[in-house]
PDB file of C-alpha atoms in Angstrom:
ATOM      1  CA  UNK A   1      -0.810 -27.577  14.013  1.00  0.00           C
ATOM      2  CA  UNK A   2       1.370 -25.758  11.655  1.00  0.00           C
ATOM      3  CA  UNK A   3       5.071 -24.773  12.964  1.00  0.00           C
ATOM      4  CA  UNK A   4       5.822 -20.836  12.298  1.00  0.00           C
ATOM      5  CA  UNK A   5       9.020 -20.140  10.850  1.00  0.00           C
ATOM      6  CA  UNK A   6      11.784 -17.898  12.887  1.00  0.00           C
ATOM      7  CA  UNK A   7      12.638 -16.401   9.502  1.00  0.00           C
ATOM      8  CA  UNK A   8       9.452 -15.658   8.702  1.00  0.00           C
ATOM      9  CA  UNK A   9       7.649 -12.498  10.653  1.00  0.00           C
ATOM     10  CA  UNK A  10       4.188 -12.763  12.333  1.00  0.00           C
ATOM     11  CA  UNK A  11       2.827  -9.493  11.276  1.00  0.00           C
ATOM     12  CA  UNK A  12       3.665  -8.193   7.811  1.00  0.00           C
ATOM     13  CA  UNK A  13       4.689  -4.296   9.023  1.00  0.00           C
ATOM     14  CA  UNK A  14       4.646  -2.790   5.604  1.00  0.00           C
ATOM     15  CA  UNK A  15       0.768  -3.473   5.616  1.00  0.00           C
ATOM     16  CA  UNK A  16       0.023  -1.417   8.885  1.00  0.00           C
ATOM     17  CA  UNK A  17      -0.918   2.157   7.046  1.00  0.00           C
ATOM     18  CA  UNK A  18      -1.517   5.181   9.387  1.00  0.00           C
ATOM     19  CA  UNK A  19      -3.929   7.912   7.716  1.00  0.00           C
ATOM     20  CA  UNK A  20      -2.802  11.468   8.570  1.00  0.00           C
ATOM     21  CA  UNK A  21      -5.797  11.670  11.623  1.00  0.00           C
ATOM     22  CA  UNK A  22      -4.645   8.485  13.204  1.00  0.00           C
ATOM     23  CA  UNK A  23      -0.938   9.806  13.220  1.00  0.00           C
ATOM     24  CA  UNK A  24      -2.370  12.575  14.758  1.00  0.00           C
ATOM     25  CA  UNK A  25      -3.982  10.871  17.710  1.00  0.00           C
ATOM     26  CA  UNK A  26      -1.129   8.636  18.503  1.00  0.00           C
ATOM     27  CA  UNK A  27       1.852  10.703  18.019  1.00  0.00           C
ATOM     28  CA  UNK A  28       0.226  14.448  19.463  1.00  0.00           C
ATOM     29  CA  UNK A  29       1.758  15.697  16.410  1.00  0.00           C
ATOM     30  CA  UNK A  30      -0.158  18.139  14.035  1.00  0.00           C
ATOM     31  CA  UNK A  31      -1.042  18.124  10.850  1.00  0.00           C
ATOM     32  CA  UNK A  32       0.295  21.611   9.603  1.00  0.00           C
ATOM     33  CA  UNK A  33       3.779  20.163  11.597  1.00  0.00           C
ATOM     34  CA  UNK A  34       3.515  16.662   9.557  1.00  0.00           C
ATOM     35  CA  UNK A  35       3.143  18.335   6.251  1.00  0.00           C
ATOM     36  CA  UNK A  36       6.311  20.932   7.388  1.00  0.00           C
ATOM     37  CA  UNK A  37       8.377  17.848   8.188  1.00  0.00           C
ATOM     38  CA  UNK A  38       7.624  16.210   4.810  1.00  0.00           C
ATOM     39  CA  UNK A  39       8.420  19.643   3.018  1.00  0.00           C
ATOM     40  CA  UNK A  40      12.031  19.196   4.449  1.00  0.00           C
ATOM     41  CA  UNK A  41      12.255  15.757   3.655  1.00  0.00           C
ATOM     42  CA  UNK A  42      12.277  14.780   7.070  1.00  0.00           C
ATOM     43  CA  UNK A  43       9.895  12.282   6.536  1.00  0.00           C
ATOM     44  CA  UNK A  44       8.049  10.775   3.645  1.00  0.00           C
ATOM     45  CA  UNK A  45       4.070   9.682   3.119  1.00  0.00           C
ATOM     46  CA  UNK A  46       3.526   6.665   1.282  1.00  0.00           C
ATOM     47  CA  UNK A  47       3.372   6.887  -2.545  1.00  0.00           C
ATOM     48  CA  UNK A  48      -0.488   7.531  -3.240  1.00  0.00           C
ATOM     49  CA  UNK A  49      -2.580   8.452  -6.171  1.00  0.00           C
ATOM     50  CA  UNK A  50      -3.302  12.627  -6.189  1.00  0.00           C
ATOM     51  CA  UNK A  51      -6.488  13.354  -3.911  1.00  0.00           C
ATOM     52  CA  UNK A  52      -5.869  11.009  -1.450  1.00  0.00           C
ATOM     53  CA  UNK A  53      -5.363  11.694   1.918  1.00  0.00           C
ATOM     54  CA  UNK A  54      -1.547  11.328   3.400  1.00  0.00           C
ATOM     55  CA  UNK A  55      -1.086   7.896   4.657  1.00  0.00           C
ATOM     56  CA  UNK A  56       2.085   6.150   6.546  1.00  0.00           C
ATOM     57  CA  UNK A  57       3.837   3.670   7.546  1.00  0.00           C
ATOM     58  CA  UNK A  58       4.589   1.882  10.760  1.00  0.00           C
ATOM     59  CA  UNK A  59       8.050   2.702  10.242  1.00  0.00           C
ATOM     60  CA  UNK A  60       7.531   6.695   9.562  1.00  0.00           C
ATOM     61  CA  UNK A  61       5.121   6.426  12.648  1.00  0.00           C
ATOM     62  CA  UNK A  62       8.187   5.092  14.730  1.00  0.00           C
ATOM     63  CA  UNK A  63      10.053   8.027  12.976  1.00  0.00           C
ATOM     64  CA  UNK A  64       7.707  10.479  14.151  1.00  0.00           C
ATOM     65  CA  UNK A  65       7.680   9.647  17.367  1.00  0.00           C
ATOM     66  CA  UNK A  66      11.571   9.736  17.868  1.00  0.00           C
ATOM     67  CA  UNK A  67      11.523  13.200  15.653  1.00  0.00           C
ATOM     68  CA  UNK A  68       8.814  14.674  18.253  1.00  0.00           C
ATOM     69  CA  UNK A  69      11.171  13.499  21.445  1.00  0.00           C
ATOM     70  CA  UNK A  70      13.771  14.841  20.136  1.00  0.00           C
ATOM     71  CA  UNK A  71      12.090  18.497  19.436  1.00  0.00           C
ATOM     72  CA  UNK A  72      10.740  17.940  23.391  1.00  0.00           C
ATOM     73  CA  UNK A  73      14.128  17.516  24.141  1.00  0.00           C
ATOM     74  CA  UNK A  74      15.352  20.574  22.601  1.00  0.00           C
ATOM     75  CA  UNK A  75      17.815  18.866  20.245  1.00  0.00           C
ATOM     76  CA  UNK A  76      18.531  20.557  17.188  1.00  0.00           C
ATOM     77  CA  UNK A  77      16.705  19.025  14.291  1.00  0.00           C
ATOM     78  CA  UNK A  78      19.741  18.617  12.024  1.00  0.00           C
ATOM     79  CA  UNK A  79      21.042  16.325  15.047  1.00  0.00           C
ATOM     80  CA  UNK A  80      16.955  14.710  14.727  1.00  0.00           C
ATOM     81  CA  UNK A  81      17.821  13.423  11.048  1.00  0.00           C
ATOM     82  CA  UNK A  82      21.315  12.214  11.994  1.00  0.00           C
ATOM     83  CA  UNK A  83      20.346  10.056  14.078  1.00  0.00           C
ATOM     84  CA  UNK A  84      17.143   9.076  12.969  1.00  0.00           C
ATOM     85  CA  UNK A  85      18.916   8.145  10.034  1.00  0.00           C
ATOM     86  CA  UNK A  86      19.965   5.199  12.226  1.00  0.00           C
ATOM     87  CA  UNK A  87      16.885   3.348  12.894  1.00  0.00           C
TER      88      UNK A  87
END
């Protein structure tokens, strides 16, 4: 049996790609509202060729989700970028 590396990580997270439907489902978060947030650069689809449909990362996914809570929470969303700036 092989012995895994600490350093190393199990799961390679830059290779888990959300398509805009599947953000959908798991964050509750429209389309039309995903496309708004990426006009004001509060979030950011993976680099794609044109015609392809808006995919994401794990990381923007996380970003979503923590953008959304805010919004429930009734924080401003200047005070959602500060601090999502963080993670």
């Amino acid at each position: 049996m092989t012995d895994l590396n600490p350093d190393e990580s199990f799961i390679d997270t830059n290779k888990l790609i959300f398509g805009i439907g599947q953000v959908q489902k798991i964050t509750g978060v429209s389309g039309r509202q995903l496309r708004y947030w990426e006009s004001q650069k509060y979030i950011a689809p993976i680099d794609q060729e044109k015609g392809v449909s808006r995919q994401y990362s794990l990381h923007t996914l996380f970003l979503i989700f923590h953008i959304n809570r805010f919004i429930k929470k009734r924080v401003y969303i200047t005070s959602c970028r500060r601090s999502c700036s963080a993670i």
